Coordinates of C-alpha atoms and ligand atoms in Angstrom, one line a residue:
X174 CA -10.0 3.7 -18.0
X175 CA -6.5 2.7 -17.0
X176 CA -4.4 5.6 -15.9
X177 CA -0.6 5.9 -16.9
X178 CA 0.0 6.3 -13.1
X179 CA 0.1 2.8 -11.5
X180 CA -1.9 2.7 -8.2
X181 CA -0.5 -0.2 -6.1
X182 CA -2.3 -1.3 -2.9
X183 CA -0.5 -3.5 -0.5
X184 CA -2.3 -4.9 2.4
X185 CA -1.7 -7.6 5.0
X186 CA -2.5 -8.5 8.6
X187 CA -0.1 -6.4 10.8
X188 CA 3.4 -8.0 11.0
X189 CA 3.1 -10.0 7.9
X190 CA 5.8 -7.8 6.2
X191 CA 4.1 -5.3 3.9
X192 CA 6.3 -2.3 5.1
X193 CA 9.5 -4.4 4.5
X194 CA 8.3 -5.2 1.0
X195 CA 7.1 -1.7 0.3
X196 CA 10.5 -0.2 1.1
X197 CA 12.2 -2.7 -1.2
X198 CA 9.9 -1.7 -4.0
X199 CA 10.6 1.9 -3.6
X200 CA 14.3 1.2 -3.7
X201 CA 14.1 -1.0 -6.7
X202 CA 11.9 1.3 -8.5
X203 CA 12.8 5.0 -7.8
X204 CA 10.0 6.1 -10.1
X205 CA 7.3 4.9 -7.6
X206 CA 6.4 6.9 -4.7
X207 CA 4.8 6.2 -1.2
X208 CA 1.5 7.5 -0.3
X209 CA 2.0 8.9 3.0
X210 CA -1.3 8.3 5.0
X211 CA -2.8 10.4 7.8
X212 CA -3.3 8.8 11.1
X213 CA -4.4 9.4 14.5
X214 CA -1.9 6.6 15.8
X215 CA 0.9 7.8 18.0
X216 CA 4.4 7.8 16.3
X217 CA 6.8 4.7 16.7
X218 CA 10.3 5.6 17.8
X219 CA 11.7 5.1 14.3
X220 CA 8.8 6.8 12.4
X221 CA 9.1 10.4 11.0
X222 CA 6.1 12.8 10.7
X223 CA 5.6 13.5 6.9
X224 CA 7.7 10.5 5.7
X225 CA 6.1 7.4 7.4
X226 CA 2.7 9.1 8.2
X227 CA 1.3 12.5 8.8
X228 CA 0.5 12.3 12.5
X229 CA -2.5 14.2 13.5
X230 CA -5.2 14.3 16.3
X231 CA -8.6 13.1 16.0
X232 CA -10.2 16.6 15.7
X233 CA -8.0 17.4 12.8
X234 CA -8.7 13.8 11.1
X235 CA -12.4 14.6 11.5
X236 CA -12.0 18.0 9.9
X237 CA -10.3 16.4 6.9
X238 CA -13.1 13.7 6.7
X239 CA -15.7 16.7 6.7
X240 CA -13.7 18.5 3.8
X241 CA -13.7 15.4 1.8
X242 CA -10.0 15.3 1.7
X243 CA -9.7 11.6 1.7
X244 CA -10.1 9.2 -1.1
X245 CA -10.3 6.5 1.6
X246 CA -10.3 6.2 5.2
X247 CA -11.0 3.6 7.9
X248 CA -10.6 2.7 11.5
X249 CA -8.0 0.0 12.1
X250 CA -6.8 -1.4 15.4
X251 CA -8.5 1.5 17.1
X252 CA -7.0 4.5 15.2
X253 CA -8.1 6.2 12.2
X254 CA -6.1 6.1 8.8
X255 CA -6.6 7.8 5.7
X256 CA -5.2 8.4 2.2
X257 CA -5.6 12.1 1.2
X258 CA -6.5 12.9 -2.6
X259 CA -3.5 15.1 -2.3
X260 CA -1.0 12.2 -2.3
X261 CA -2.3 11.2 -5.7
X262 CA -2.1 14.6 -7.1
X263 CA 1.6 14.9 -5.8
X264 CA 2.4 11.8 -7.5
X265 CA 1.2 13.1 -10.8
X266 CA 2.9 16.5 -10.4
X267 CA 6.2 14.7 -9.7
X268 CA 5.5 12.7 -12.7
X269 CA 5.8 9.3 -11.0
X270 CA 5.0 6.2 -12.8
X271 CA 3.3 4.7 -9.9
X272 CA 2.3 5.2 -6.3
X273 CA 2.3 2.6 -3.5
X274 CA -0.6 2.5 -0.7
X275 CA 0.3 0.6 2.4
X276 CA -3.5 0.5 3.5
X277 CA -5.9 -2.2 5.1
X278 CA -8.6 -4.1 3.2
X279 CA -11.2 -1.6 3.9
X280 CA -9.1 1.2 2.2
X281 CA -8.3 -1.3 -0.7
X282 CA -12.1 -1.8 -1.0
X283 CA -12.8 1.9 -1.1
X284 CA -10.0 2.6 -3.7
X285 CA -11.0 -0.3 -5.9
X286 CA -14.6 1.1 -6.0
X287 CA -13.5 4.4 -7.5
X288 CA -10.5 3.1 -9.4
X289 CA -11.0 -0.3 -10.7
X290 CA -7.6 -0.3 -12.5
X291 CA -5.8 -0.1 -9.1
X292 CA -3.7 -3.1 -8.6
X293 CA -4.1 -4.7 -5.0
X294 CA -1.7 -7.3 -3.5
X295 CA -2.5 -9.1 -0.1
X296 CA 0.6 -10.5 1.9
X297 CA 0.1 -13.5 3.9
X298 CA 2.5 -14.6 6.7
X299 CA 3.7 -18.3 6.5
X300 CA 1.9 -19.3 9.6
X301 CA 0.0 -17.7 12.5
X302 CA 2.9 -18.5 14.8
X303 CA 5.4 -16.7 12.4
X304 CA 3.0 -13.8 12.4
X305 CA 3.1 -13.7 16.2
X306 CA 6.8 -13.8 16.2
X307 CA 7.1 -11.0 13.8
X308 CA 4.8 -8.7 15.7
X309 CA 6.9 -9.5 18.8
X310 CA 10.2 -9.1 17.0
X311 CA 9.3 -5.6 15.7
X312 CA 9.7 -4.6 19.4
X313 CA 8.0 -1.2 18.7
X314 CA 4.6 -2.0 20.2
X315 CA 3.5 -3.0 23.8
X316 CA 2.0 -6.5 24.5
X317 CA -1.7 -5.1 24.5
X318 CA -1.0 -3.6 21.1
X319 CA 0.5 -6.9 19.7
X320 CA -2.5 -8.9 21.1
X321 CA -5.0 -6.6 19.5
X322 CA -3.3 -6.7 16.2
X323 CA -2.9 -10.5 16.4
X324 CA -6.6 -11.1 17.2
X325 CA -7.5 -8.9 14.2
X326 CA -5.3 -10.8 11.9
X327 CA -7.8 -13.5 11.1
X328 CA -10.5 -11.1 10.1
X329 CA -8.1 -9.3 7.7
X330 CA -7.0 -12.6 6.1
X331 CA -10.8 -13.6 5.5
X332 CA -10.5 -10.6 3.2
X333 CA -8.0 -11.9 0.7
X334 CA -10.6 -12.4 -1.9
X335 CA -10.9 -8.7 -2.4
X336 CA -7.3 -8.8 -3.9
X337 CA -5.7 -9.3 -7.4
X338 CA -2.7 -11.0 -6.0
X339 CA -1.9 -12.9 -2.9
X340 CA 1.6 -13.8 -2.0
X341 CA 3.2 -15.4 1.1
X342 CA 6.2 -13.7 2.7
X343 CA 8.2 -16.7 4.0
X344 CA 11.5 -16.3 2.6
X345 CA 12.1 -12.6 2.2
X346 CA 14.1 -12.6 -0.9
X347 CA 11.5 -14.8 -2.7
X348 CA 8.8 -12.4 -1.6
X349 CA 10.6 -9.5 -2.8
X350 CA 11.1 -11.1 -6.2
X351 CA 7.6 -11.8 -6.3
X352 CA 6.2 -8.5 -5.7
X353 CA 8.8 -6.7 -8.0
X354 CA 7.3 -9.2 -10.6
X355 CA 3.9 -7.9 -10.1
X356 CA 5.1 -4.3 -10.7
X357 CA 7.2 -5.2 -13.9
X358 CA 4.1 -7.2 -15.4
X359 CA 1.5 -4.7 -14.4
X360 CA 3.8 -1.8 -16.1
X361 CA 3.5 -3.5 -19.5
X362 CA -0.3 -4.2 -19.4
X363 CA -1.5 -3.1 -22.7
X364 CA -3.6 0.1 -21.4
X365 CA -0.6 1.4 -19.6
X366 CA 1.5 0.9 -22.8
X367 CA -1.0 2.4 -25.3
X368 CA 0.4 6.1 -25.2
X369 CA 3.7 4.7 -26.3
X370 CA 2.4 2.6 -29.1
X371 CA 0.2 5.5 -30.2
X372 CA 3.3 7.8 -30.4
X373 CA 4.9 5.4 -32.6
X374 CA 2.0 5.4 -35.0
X375 CA 2.3 9.3 -35.1
X376 CA 5.9 8.9 -36.2
X377 CA 7.2 9.4 -39.9
X378 CA 6.0 6.6 -41.9
X379 CA 8.5 6.9 -44.9
X380 CA 11.8 5.3 -45.2
X381 CA 13.8 8.0 -46.8
Ligands
LIG134 P1 3.9 -4.9 8.4 O1 4.2 -3.6 7.9 O2 3.0 -6.0 7.6 O3 3.2 -4.8 9.8 P2 6.8 -5.2 8.9 O4 7.3 -5.1 7.5 O5 6.9 -4.2 9.8 O6 5.1 -5.8 8.8 O7 7.5 -6.6 9.3 C1 7.1 -7.1 10.7 C2 8.4 -7.6 11.2 O8 8.8 -9.0 10.5 C3 9.8 -6.8 11.0 O9 10.4 -6.9 12.2 C4 10.4 -7.3 9.8 O10 11.8 -7.1 9.8 C5 10.1 -8.8 9.9 N1 9.9 -9.5 8.8 C6 9.3 -9.1 7.5 N2 9.4 -10.0 6.5 C7 10.0 -11.2 7.0 C8 10.6 -12.6 6.5 N3 10.2 -12.9 5.3 N4 11.0 -13.4 7.4 C9 11.2 -13.0 8.7 N5 11.1 -11.6 9.2 C10 10.4 -10.8 8.3
LIG135 P1 0.4 0.6 11.4 O1 -0.3 1.3 12.6 O2 1.0 -0.8 11.6 O3 1.2 1.3 10.7 O4 -0.9 0.4 10.4 C1 -1.8 -0.5 10.9 C2 -2.7 -0.7 9.6 O5 -3.3 0.4 9.0 C3 -2.0 -1.5 8.4 O6 -2.9 -2.6 8.2 C4 -1.9 -0.5 7.4 O7 -2.0 -1.1 6.2 C5 -3.3 0.3 7.6 N1 -3.2 1.7 7.0 C6 -2.1 2.6 7.1 N2 -2.5 3.7 6.4 C7 -3.7 3.6 6.1 C8 -4.6 4.3 5.3 O8 -4.4 5.6 5.0 N3 -6.0 3.9 5.1 C9 -6.3 2.7 5.6 N4 -7.6 2.3 5.3 N5 -5.4 1.8 6.2 C10 -4.2 2.4 6.4

C-alpha cells in the first residue's frame, strides 16, 4: 500500500549536510513537514525545543519506549533518538503531502520494515576530509564529540545499501536540485496519483 502522505527519510553521516538539505526542502515544498524527533542529547546553542527536537531526559525517553510511543528509535553517538507515531498523525491531521525524517540508518531500517513505501535518501560527503572540515566548521560541538561522530561515519556509510537514493553533497546547489528532484519524481509515482485519476473517472462522461 502506498499512502498519499510521502514519508521521506534523509540519512547521512553527521556533518554531510542532511540538515542543510532538509531545510531547503521545507522551504521549496511548504506542504512538506518536518518530523520533530525526541532526543536525550543536549540542545545546541541555535536549537529550539519543539522545533528542532523535543529535548527530554533518559527517564522520559524510556517511559515513551515502554508506552510504545515511537515508530522507531535508536542510540546514535551515545544519545537516544526516536520518532513518535504522533508526528505522522500530526502530518495527516494538518493535511500535509509529505513528512521528512532526519534519522540515522537504524531508524531508516525500522521505518522501511513497517512502511516499505517510505522513500529513503542517503547523503554522502564528497570526501572524508571534507566531512571532517564540515564537522569542525559547524562550530557547535566540542572536539571529543566531533571525533566520535567522525569515527562513526564509516559504519554509517557502510549502510548506504539500505537506501533507495544516494547523493553526494559536494556543490550545495547541485545537491539541493537532486534532492528536490527526488521529491518531484516520487510525488508523481502512479500509486500516489491514483486517487486523482480515479476522481476523474467518476466525473461526468457526457459532452453536453
Ligand atoms: P548534518 O545535518 O548532516 O550533520 P549539516 O547540514 O549540519 O550536516 O552540515 C554540516 C556543516 O556543513 C554545516 O556547517 C553546513 O553549513 C556545511 N555544509 C553543508 N553542505 C555543504 C556543502 N555542500 N558544501 C560546504 N559546506 C556544506
Ligand atoms: P544530531 O545529534 O546531529 O542532531 O543527530 C545525530 C544523528 O541522529 C543523525 O544521524 C540524525 O539523523 C539521527 N537522528 C535524529 N533524530 C533521530 C530519530 O528520531 N531516530 C533515529 N534513529 N535517528 C535520529
